[in-house]
Amino acid sequence: MLVVMKAQATREEVQAVCDQIEAMGYRAHPLPGAQRTAIGITGNQGEIERGNLEEMSGVAEVIRVSKPYKLVSRDVKEDDTILRFPGTNATIGGKNLAMIAGPCSIESREQAFAIAEHVAHAGAQFFRGGAYKPRTSPYAFQGLGEEALKIMAEIRDRFGLRIVTEAIDHEALELVAEYADVIQIGARNMQNYSLLKAAGRKRKPVLLKRGLAATLDEFLMAAEYIMSEGNYEVVLCERGVRTFADHTRNTLDLSIVPAVQRLSHLPIIVDPSHGTGKRNKVLPLARAAVAVGADGLIIEVHHQPDKALSDGIQSILPEQFTQLMDECSQIAAVLHRAVPRGVQVEAGAAAAAR
Ligand code: PEP
Ligand code: MN
């Protein structure tokens, strides 16, 4: 059920409706839009008792939502969600594309700083780097943990880049939420519902990667888990799915971008690095992702990919990232979108991780 408020409804009227919903034993999710605020109702098992909601001041209408996902749906919020990073010009969603780049894993301070300098120079606004790595082998490099988070916090201070890093479990989530600007939930955890709910209780944006074999509905329901806990800042990420194809690591399903955009107001970005697993395919698929309307890209970059401790074969070189930024900017312009160059940080905002 969804309560649509009138365009001129006051903040007090919205609050009164939320209070009434909570008093009925449900949870209220006010989602302000460009035209009006809609309030999603969750926590019900069956049909919701409408009570006097329809009669309350400021209410335009009360609608039944038939889709299984409610808060991610455009029924609740028509206009695109745009995530903002206070004190900076960085955004995810809307007209500007979000460019996230960095190594698969943080391997050392020197490695991370060398790559951060390149990607900042090329104009990225976000830096990615794994501190906790979900590896197929328990004997493979597992990440530097908190040490890596500290290195990335230094990178934010030095270059202004906003930090995106993965939380592989509840323990990592606590630390990642403390240090990072965006909490990444990896493909393998897309259906780890307890982790999704815990991320939903954090007040930091969450980058949710599509599961290795997840359908569109399963992907959106995973986002719904995060939003159902009150965190409305979710970014979806297509990173390729398993198919019979063996010329690439995964098959990048670019058709999910317009499919998501039809159903959901949430931004969706594309990861052509994990999506292809091959350095020479990252640039072509990055171009295609922008052309199909993705709201941004997440790209693995390494200055010495042969020595990388994870995903070296799919990491592009810094100069290739510069080329990617240039070409993607031109493609974005055809779609009346833009790739902002560099992150501007207001004085005093650099150190604050929101
Ligand atoms: C990553 O971003 O390094 C990663 C492990 O991604 P995914 O969860 O998509 O495999
Ligand atoms: Mn990787």
Short mmCIF file of C-alpha atoms and ligand atoms in Angstrom, two decimals:
data_model
loop_
_atom_site.label_atom_id
_atom_site.label_comp_id
_atom_site.label_asym_id
_atom_site.label_seq_id
_atom_site.Cartn_x
_atom_site.Cartn_y
_atom_site.Cartn_z
CA MET A 1 0.00 0.00 0.00
CA LEU A 2 1.11 3.48 -0.83
CA VAL A 3 -0.14 6.81 0.45
CA VAL A 4 0.30 9.56 -2.14
CA MET A 5 0.37 13.00 -0.57
CA LYS A 6 -0.88 16.11 -2.34
CA ALA A 7 1.80 18.26 -3.98
CA GLN A 8 1.17 21.03 -1.46
CA ALA A 9 1.10 18.74 1.61
CA THR A 10 3.10 20.14 4.51
CA ARG A 11 5.87 18.38 6.40
CA GLU A 12 3.54 18.14 9.41
CA GLU A 13 0.84 16.47 7.34
CA VAL A 14 3.38 13.92 6.03
CA GLN A 15 4.54 13.28 9.60
CA ALA A 16 0.99 12.83 10.86
CA VAL A 17 0.31 10.18 8.18
CA CYS A 18 3.58 8.39 9.08
CA ASP A 19 2.62 8.43 12.76
CA GLN A 20 -0.79 7.01 11.95
CA ILE A 21 0.77 4.19 9.86
CA GLU A 22 3.16 3.33 12.70
CA ALA A 23 0.27 3.42 15.19
CA MET A 24 -1.48 0.83 13.01
CA GLY A 25 1.55 -1.43 13.55
CA TYR A 26 3.17 -0.95 10.14
CA ARG A 27 6.32 0.79 9.00
CA ALA A 28 6.13 4.10 7.10
CA HIS A 29 8.68 5.02 4.42
CA PRO A 30 8.27 8.63 3.26
CA LEU A 31 9.98 9.08 -0.13
CA PRO A 32 9.96 12.70 -1.30
CA GLY A 33 9.76 13.14 -5.09
CA ALA A 34 10.00 16.17 -7.36
CA GLN A 35 6.20 16.61 -7.46
CA ARG A 36 4.97 15.04 -4.25
CA THR A 37 5.86 12.76 -1.36
CA ALA A 38 4.68 9.16 -1.38
CA ILE A 39 4.70 7.06 1.77
CA GLY A 40 5.33 3.35 1.30
CA ILE A 41 3.82 1.02 3.90
CA THR A 42 5.58 -2.23 4.83
CA GLY A 43 5.35 -4.73 7.66
CA ASN A 44 1.93 -6.05 6.71
CA GLN A 45 1.28 -9.76 6.11
CA GLY A 46 -1.91 -9.47 4.12
CA GLU A 47 -4.21 -6.66 3.02
CA ILE A 48 -3.67 -3.43 4.96
CA GLU A 49 -6.57 -1.95 6.86
CA ARG A 50 -6.91 1.47 5.24
CA GLY A 51 -8.34 2.99 8.41
CA ASN A 52 -8.83 6.69 8.04
CA LEU A 53 -5.66 7.27 5.99
CA GLU A 54 -7.62 8.43 2.97
CA GLU A 55 -9.40 11.04 5.05
CA MET A 56 -6.29 12.54 6.58
CA SER A 57 -5.25 16.05 5.74
CA GLY A 58 -2.82 16.35 2.81
CA VAL A 59 -3.53 12.86 1.45
CA ALA A 60 -4.26 12.66 -2.31
CA GLU A 61 -4.91 8.92 -2.55
CA VAL A 62 -4.16 5.51 -1.11
CA ILE A 63 -3.09 2.96 -3.73
CA ARG A 64 -2.54 -0.81 -3.60
CA VAL A 65 0.89 -1.79 -4.90
CA SER A 66 0.60 -5.09 -6.71
CA LYS A 67 4.31 -5.67 -7.35
CA PRO A 68 6.31 -7.67 -4.79
CA TYR A 69 8.83 -4.85 -4.51
CA LYS A 70 7.39 -1.61 -3.29
CA LEU A 71 10.03 0.87 -2.19
CA VAL A 72 12.31 0.24 -5.20
CA SER A 73 9.39 0.70 -7.57
CA ARG A 74 8.57 3.74 -9.68
CA ASP A 75 5.03 3.44 -8.31
CA VAL A 76 6.38 4.88 -5.07
CA LYS A 77 8.74 7.40 -6.62
CA GLU A 78 8.42 8.45 -10.24
CA ASP A 79 11.58 10.50 -10.59
CA ASP A 80 15.09 9.07 -10.59
CA THR A 81 16.87 8.80 -7.24
CA ILE A 82 20.04 10.89 -7.07
CA LEU A 83 22.55 10.17 -4.31
CA ARG A 84 24.52 13.16 -3.09
CA PHE A 85 27.74 13.24 -1.13
CA PRO A 86 27.62 16.26 1.19
CA GLY A 87 30.41 18.76 0.80
CA THR A 88 31.27 17.54 -2.70
CA ASN A 89 29.91 17.73 -6.24
CA ALA A 90 29.86 13.92 -6.49
CA THR A 91 26.53 12.25 -7.26
CA ILE A 92 25.22 8.87 -8.36
CA GLY A 93 22.09 8.89 -10.53
CA GLY A 94 20.56 11.65 -12.62
CA LYS A 95 22.16 13.41 -15.57
CA ASN A 96 25.79 13.02 -14.49
CA LEU A 97 27.47 9.62 -14.76
CA ALA A 98 29.28 8.28 -11.69
CA MET A 99 32.75 6.97 -12.51
CA ILE A 100 34.21 4.62 -9.89
CA ALA A 101 37.73 3.29 -10.46
CA GLY A 102 40.56 1.61 -8.60
CA PRO A 103 42.20 -1.74 -7.98
CA CYS A 104 40.36 -4.95 -7.22
CA SER A 105 42.20 -5.15 -3.88
CA ILE A 106 44.17 -2.71 -1.79
CA GLU A 107 47.58 -4.40 -1.69
CA SER A 108 49.75 -1.72 -0.10
CA ARG A 109 49.74 2.01 0.59
CA GLU A 110 52.10 2.61 -2.37
CA GLN A 111 49.98 0.58 -4.80
CA ALA A 112 46.73 2.23 -3.71
CA PHE A 113 48.13 5.77 -3.84
CA ALA A 114 49.77 5.22 -7.26
CA ILE A 115 46.45 4.06 -8.74
CA ALA A 116 44.37 6.69 -6.92
CA GLU A 117 46.55 9.44 -8.31
CA HIS A 118 45.98 8.21 -11.86
CA VAL A 119 42.23 7.77 -11.58
CA ALA A 120 41.82 11.14 -9.83
CA HIS A 121 43.86 12.76 -12.59
CA ALA A 122 41.69 11.08 -15.23
CA GLY A 123 38.61 12.64 -13.55
CA ALA A 124 37.01 9.82 -11.54
CA GLN A 125 35.02 10.97 -8.50
CA PHE A 126 34.98 7.64 -6.69
CA PHE A 127 37.76 5.22 -5.73
CA ARG A 128 37.13 1.50 -5.38
CA GLY A 129 39.39 -0.99 -3.60
CA GLY A 130 38.74 -4.23 -1.78
CA ALA A 131 39.70 -4.51 1.88
CA TYR A 132 37.79 -7.76 2.39
CA LYS A 133 37.86 -10.03 -0.65
CA PRO A 134 35.40 -12.82 -1.45
CA ARG A 135 37.86 -15.27 -3.08
CA THR A 136 37.06 -18.62 -4.68
CA SER A 137 40.08 -20.15 -2.93
CA PRO A 138 40.63 -19.82 0.82
CA TYR A 139 44.37 -19.76 0.05
CA ALA A 140 44.14 -16.70 -2.21
CA PHE A 141 44.79 -13.15 -0.93
CA GLN A 142 41.88 -12.24 1.35
CA GLY A 143 42.49 -8.49 1.64
CA LEU A 144 44.25 -6.26 4.17
CA GLY A 145 41.11 -5.61 6.22
CA GLU A 146 41.04 -2.48 8.37
CA GLU A 147 44.53 -1.47 7.23
CA ALA A 148 43.12 -1.14 3.70
CA LEU A 149 40.19 0.92 4.99
CA LYS A 150 42.64 3.30 6.65
CA ILE A 151 44.62 3.64 3.41
CA MET A 152 41.42 4.48 1.54
CA ALA A 153 40.43 7.06 4.16
CA GLU A 154 43.81 8.70 3.52
CA ILE A 155 43.12 8.60 -0.21
CA ARG A 156 39.83 10.44 0.37
CA ASP A 157 41.67 13.11 2.34
CA ARG A 158 44.42 13.46 -0.25
CA PHE A 159 42.46 13.34 -3.53
CA GLY A 160 38.86 14.04 -2.48
CA LEU A 161 37.78 10.74 -4.07
CA ARG A 162 34.75 9.18 -2.35
CA ILE A 163 35.43 5.60 -1.24
CA VAL A 164 33.53 2.48 -2.36
CA THR A 165 34.46 -0.84 -0.71
CA GLU A 166 32.88 -4.20 -0.05
CA ALA A 167 31.49 -5.57 3.21
CA ILE A 168 31.65 -9.37 2.93
CA ASP A 169 30.01 -10.10 6.29
CA HIS A 170 28.53 -8.48 9.38
CA GLU A 171 31.90 -7.94 11.00
CA ALA A 172 33.31 -6.18 7.93
CA LEU A 173 30.10 -4.16 7.56
CA GLU A 174 30.64 -2.37 10.86
CA LEU A 175 34.11 -1.19 9.82
CA VAL A 176 33.23 -0.47 6.19
CA ALA A 177 30.27 1.67 7.30
CA GLU A 178 32.64 3.63 9.52
CA TYR A 179 35.34 4.34 6.92
CA ALA A 180 33.69 4.25 3.48
CA ASP A 181 31.32 6.57 1.62
CA VAL A 182 29.56 3.71 -0.18
CA ILE A 183 29.12 0.17 1.18
CA GLN A 184 29.45 -2.45 -1.56
CA ILE A 185 27.51 -5.70 -1.24
CA GLY A 186 29.08 -8.20 -3.61
CA ALA A 187 27.46 -10.56 -6.10
CA ARG A 188 27.94 -13.58 -3.82
CA ASN A 189 26.07 -11.83 -1.02
CA MET A 190 23.15 -10.50 -3.07
CA GLN A 191 20.84 -12.98 -1.38
CA ASN A 192 22.45 -12.82 2.06
CA TYR A 193 19.29 -11.36 3.53
CA SER A 194 20.61 -10.80 7.01
CA LEU A 195 23.56 -8.81 5.60
CA LEU A 196 21.19 -6.83 3.35
CA LYS A 197 19.02 -5.94 6.34
CA ALA A 198 22.07 -4.92 8.38
CA ALA A 199 23.24 -2.69 5.49
CA GLY A 200 19.73 -1.26 5.43
CA ARG A 201 20.17 -0.13 9.02
CA LYS A 202 23.31 1.85 8.13
CA ARG A 203 23.00 5.43 6.99
CA LYS A 204 25.45 5.20 4.09
CA PRO A 205 24.67 4.49 0.43
CA VAL A 206 24.81 0.84 -0.59
CA LEU A 207 26.11 -0.41 -3.94
CA LEU A 208 24.34 -3.72 -4.55
CA LYS A 209 25.85 -6.02 -7.15
CA ARG A 210 23.68 -8.46 -9.08
CA GLY A 211 24.02 -12.09 -8.02
CA LEU A 212 25.75 -14.53 -10.35
CA ALA A 213 22.45 -16.06 -11.42
CA ALA A 214 19.90 -13.53 -10.21
CA THR A 215 16.79 -12.64 -12.17
CA LEU A 216 15.63 -9.04 -12.43
CA ASP A 217 12.97 -9.66 -9.76
CA GLU A 218 15.45 -11.27 -7.37
CA PHE A 219 17.83 -8.35 -7.88
CA LEU A 220 15.11 -5.79 -7.13
CA MET A 221 13.90 -7.76 -4.11
CA ALA A 222 17.43 -7.72 -2.70
CA ALA A 223 17.37 -3.91 -3.00
CA GLU A 224 13.94 -3.93 -1.35
CA TYR A 225 15.49 -5.71 1.66
CA ILE A 226 17.91 -2.81 2.15
CA MET A 227 15.23 -0.15 1.67
CA SER A 228 12.75 -1.94 3.92
CA GLU A 229 15.09 -1.16 6.84
CA GLY A 230 14.97 2.57 6.06
CA ASN A 231 18.08 3.03 3.91
CA TYR A 232 16.81 4.52 0.65
CA GLU A 233 20.24 5.21 -0.85
CA VAL A 234 20.76 2.12 -2.98
CA VAL A 235 22.68 1.83 -6.26
CA LEU A 236 22.27 -1.28 -8.38
CA CYS A 237 25.19 -2.75 -10.32
CA GLU A 238 25.16 -5.18 -13.26
CA ARG A 239 28.38 -7.22 -13.16
CA GLY A 240 27.65 -10.11 -15.49
CA VAL A 241 25.92 -13.43 -14.95
CA ARG A 242 26.94 -17.07 -15.46
CA THR A 243 26.17 -18.53 -18.86
CA PHE A 244 27.60 -21.29 -21.11
CA ALA A 245 29.85 -18.69 -22.77
CA ASP A 246 33.51 -19.24 -22.00
CA HIS A 247 35.11 -16.46 -24.00
CA THR A 248 34.45 -14.16 -21.05
CA ARG A 249 34.39 -14.67 -17.27
CA ASN A 250 30.70 -13.71 -17.13
CA THR A 251 28.14 -12.50 -19.64
CA LEU A 252 27.46 -8.82 -19.14
CA ASP A 253 23.69 -8.41 -19.36
CA LEU A 254 23.34 -4.84 -20.54
CA SER A 255 19.65 -5.33 -21.27
CA ILE A 256 19.00 -5.22 -17.55
CA VAL A 257 19.83 -1.48 -17.51
CA PRO A 258 16.71 -0.30 -19.39
CA ALA A 259 14.70 -3.09 -17.73
CA VAL A 260 15.61 -1.76 -14.26
CA GLN A 261 15.06 1.85 -15.32
CA ARG A 262 11.52 1.05 -16.40
CA LEU A 263 10.60 -0.48 -13.06
CA SER A 264 12.75 1.35 -10.53
CA HIS A 265 13.82 4.86 -9.62
CA LEU A 266 17.17 3.57 -8.30
CA PRO A 267 20.38 4.30 -10.24
CA ILE A 268 22.03 1.37 -12.03
CA ILE A 269 25.70 1.26 -12.91
CA VAL A 270 27.72 -1.35 -14.85
CA ASP A 271 30.91 -3.26 -14.00
CA PRO A 272 32.53 -4.32 -17.29
CA SER A 273 35.62 -5.56 -15.41
CA HIS A 274 33.96 -8.51 -13.64
CA GLY A 275 31.40 -8.59 -16.46
CA THR A 276 34.02 -9.68 -18.99
CA GLY A 277 37.06 -10.73 -16.96
CA LYS A 278 39.32 -9.69 -19.86
CA ARG A 279 41.29 -6.46 -20.06
CA ASN A 280 40.74 -6.08 -23.83
CA LYS A 281 36.96 -6.25 -23.44
CA VAL A 282 36.56 -3.68 -20.67
CA LEU A 283 36.71 -0.56 -22.86
CA PRO A 284 34.27 -1.82 -25.55
CA LEU A 285 31.72 -2.92 -22.93
CA ALA A 286 32.19 0.30 -20.95
CA ARG A 287 31.29 2.25 -24.09
CA ALA A 288 28.26 0.02 -24.62
CA ALA A 289 27.13 0.42 -21.01
CA VAL A 290 27.12 4.20 -21.33
CA ALA A 291 25.30 3.94 -24.67
CA VAL A 292 22.59 1.74 -23.13
CA GLY A 293 21.94 4.38 -20.46
CA ALA A 294 23.87 3.19 -17.40
CA ASP A 295 24.16 5.76 -14.60
CA GLY A 296 27.85 5.08 -14.14
CA LEU A 297 30.67 2.55 -14.34
CA ILE A 298 32.86 0.72 -11.85
CA ILE A 299 36.23 -0.17 -13.35
CA GLU A 300 39.24 -2.10 -12.06
CA VAL A 301 42.48 -0.24 -12.77
CA HIS A 302 46.02 -1.34 -11.87
CA HIS A 303 49.37 0.24 -12.71
CA GLN A 304 51.12 -3.18 -12.56
CA PRO A 305 48.37 -5.67 -13.42
CA ASP A 306 50.86 -8.54 -13.87
CA LYS A 307 51.74 -8.21 -10.20
CA ALA A 308 48.17 -7.70 -8.91
CA LEU A 309 47.11 -9.96 -6.05
CA SER A 310 43.60 -10.30 -7.52
CA ASP A 311 41.90 -9.77 -10.89
CA GLY A 312 45.03 -8.53 -12.71
CA ILE A 313 43.89 -9.97 -16.04
CA GLN A 314 40.78 -7.83 -16.09
CA SER A 315 42.40 -4.67 -14.71
CA ILE A 316 43.04 -1.95 -17.24
CA LEU A 317 46.12 0.26 -17.22
CA PRO A 318 45.88 3.88 -16.03
CA GLU A 319 46.28 5.27 -19.58
CA GLN A 320 43.50 2.98 -20.78
CA PHE A 321 41.29 4.41 -18.03
CA THR A 322 41.99 7.92 -19.33
CA GLN A 323 40.93 6.79 -22.79
CA LEU A 324 37.80 5.20 -21.30
CA MET A 325 36.87 8.47 -19.57
CA ASP A 326 37.34 10.43 -22.81
CA GLU A 327 35.34 8.07 -24.97
CA CYS A 328 32.57 7.57 -22.44
CA SER A 329 32.22 11.35 -22.04
CA GLN A 330 31.62 11.66 -25.77
CA ILE A 331 29.07 8.86 -25.83
CA ALA A 332 27.30 10.34 -22.77
CA ALA A 333 26.99 13.68 -24.59
CA VAL A 334 24.95 12.02 -27.35
CA LEU A 335 22.45 11.05 -24.65
CA HIS A 336 22.50 14.59 -23.17
CA ARG A 337 24.37 13.31 -20.16
CA ALA A 338 27.76 14.25 -18.78
CA VAL A 339 30.82 12.74 -17.15
CA PRO A 340 31.94 15.28 -14.54
CA ARG A 341 35.71 15.57 -14.34
CA GLY A 342 37.12 15.37 -10.86
CA VAL A 343 35.57 15.78 -7.47
CA GLN A 344 35.33 19.20 -5.87
CA VAL A 345 35.40 19.17 -2.11
CA GLU A 346 34.33 22.12 0.02
CA ALA A 347 36.92 23.22 2.56
CA GLY A 348 36.57 21.19 5.73
CA ALA A 349 34.55 18.42 4.06
CA ALA A 350 37.53 16.31 2.93
CA ALA A 351 38.03 14.46 6.17
CA ALA A 352 34.38 13.87 6.94
CA ALA A 353 33.14 10.51 5.79
CA ARG A 354 29.52 11.70 5.98
C1 PEP B 1 34.70 -6.76 -6.76
O1 PEP B 1 34.08 -5.71 -7.04
O2 PEP B 1 35.94 -6.79 -6.62
C2 PEP B 1 33.94 -8.02 -6.66
C3 PEP B 1 34.40 -9.05 -5.96
O3 PEP B 1 32.81 -8.00 -7.35
P1 PEP B 1 31.62 -9.09 -7.53
O4 PEP B 1 30.96 -9.19 -6.20
O5 PEP B 1 30.75 -8.48 -8.58
O6 PEP B 1 32.26 -10.38 -7.97
MN MN B 2 37.76 -7.86 -8.55
#
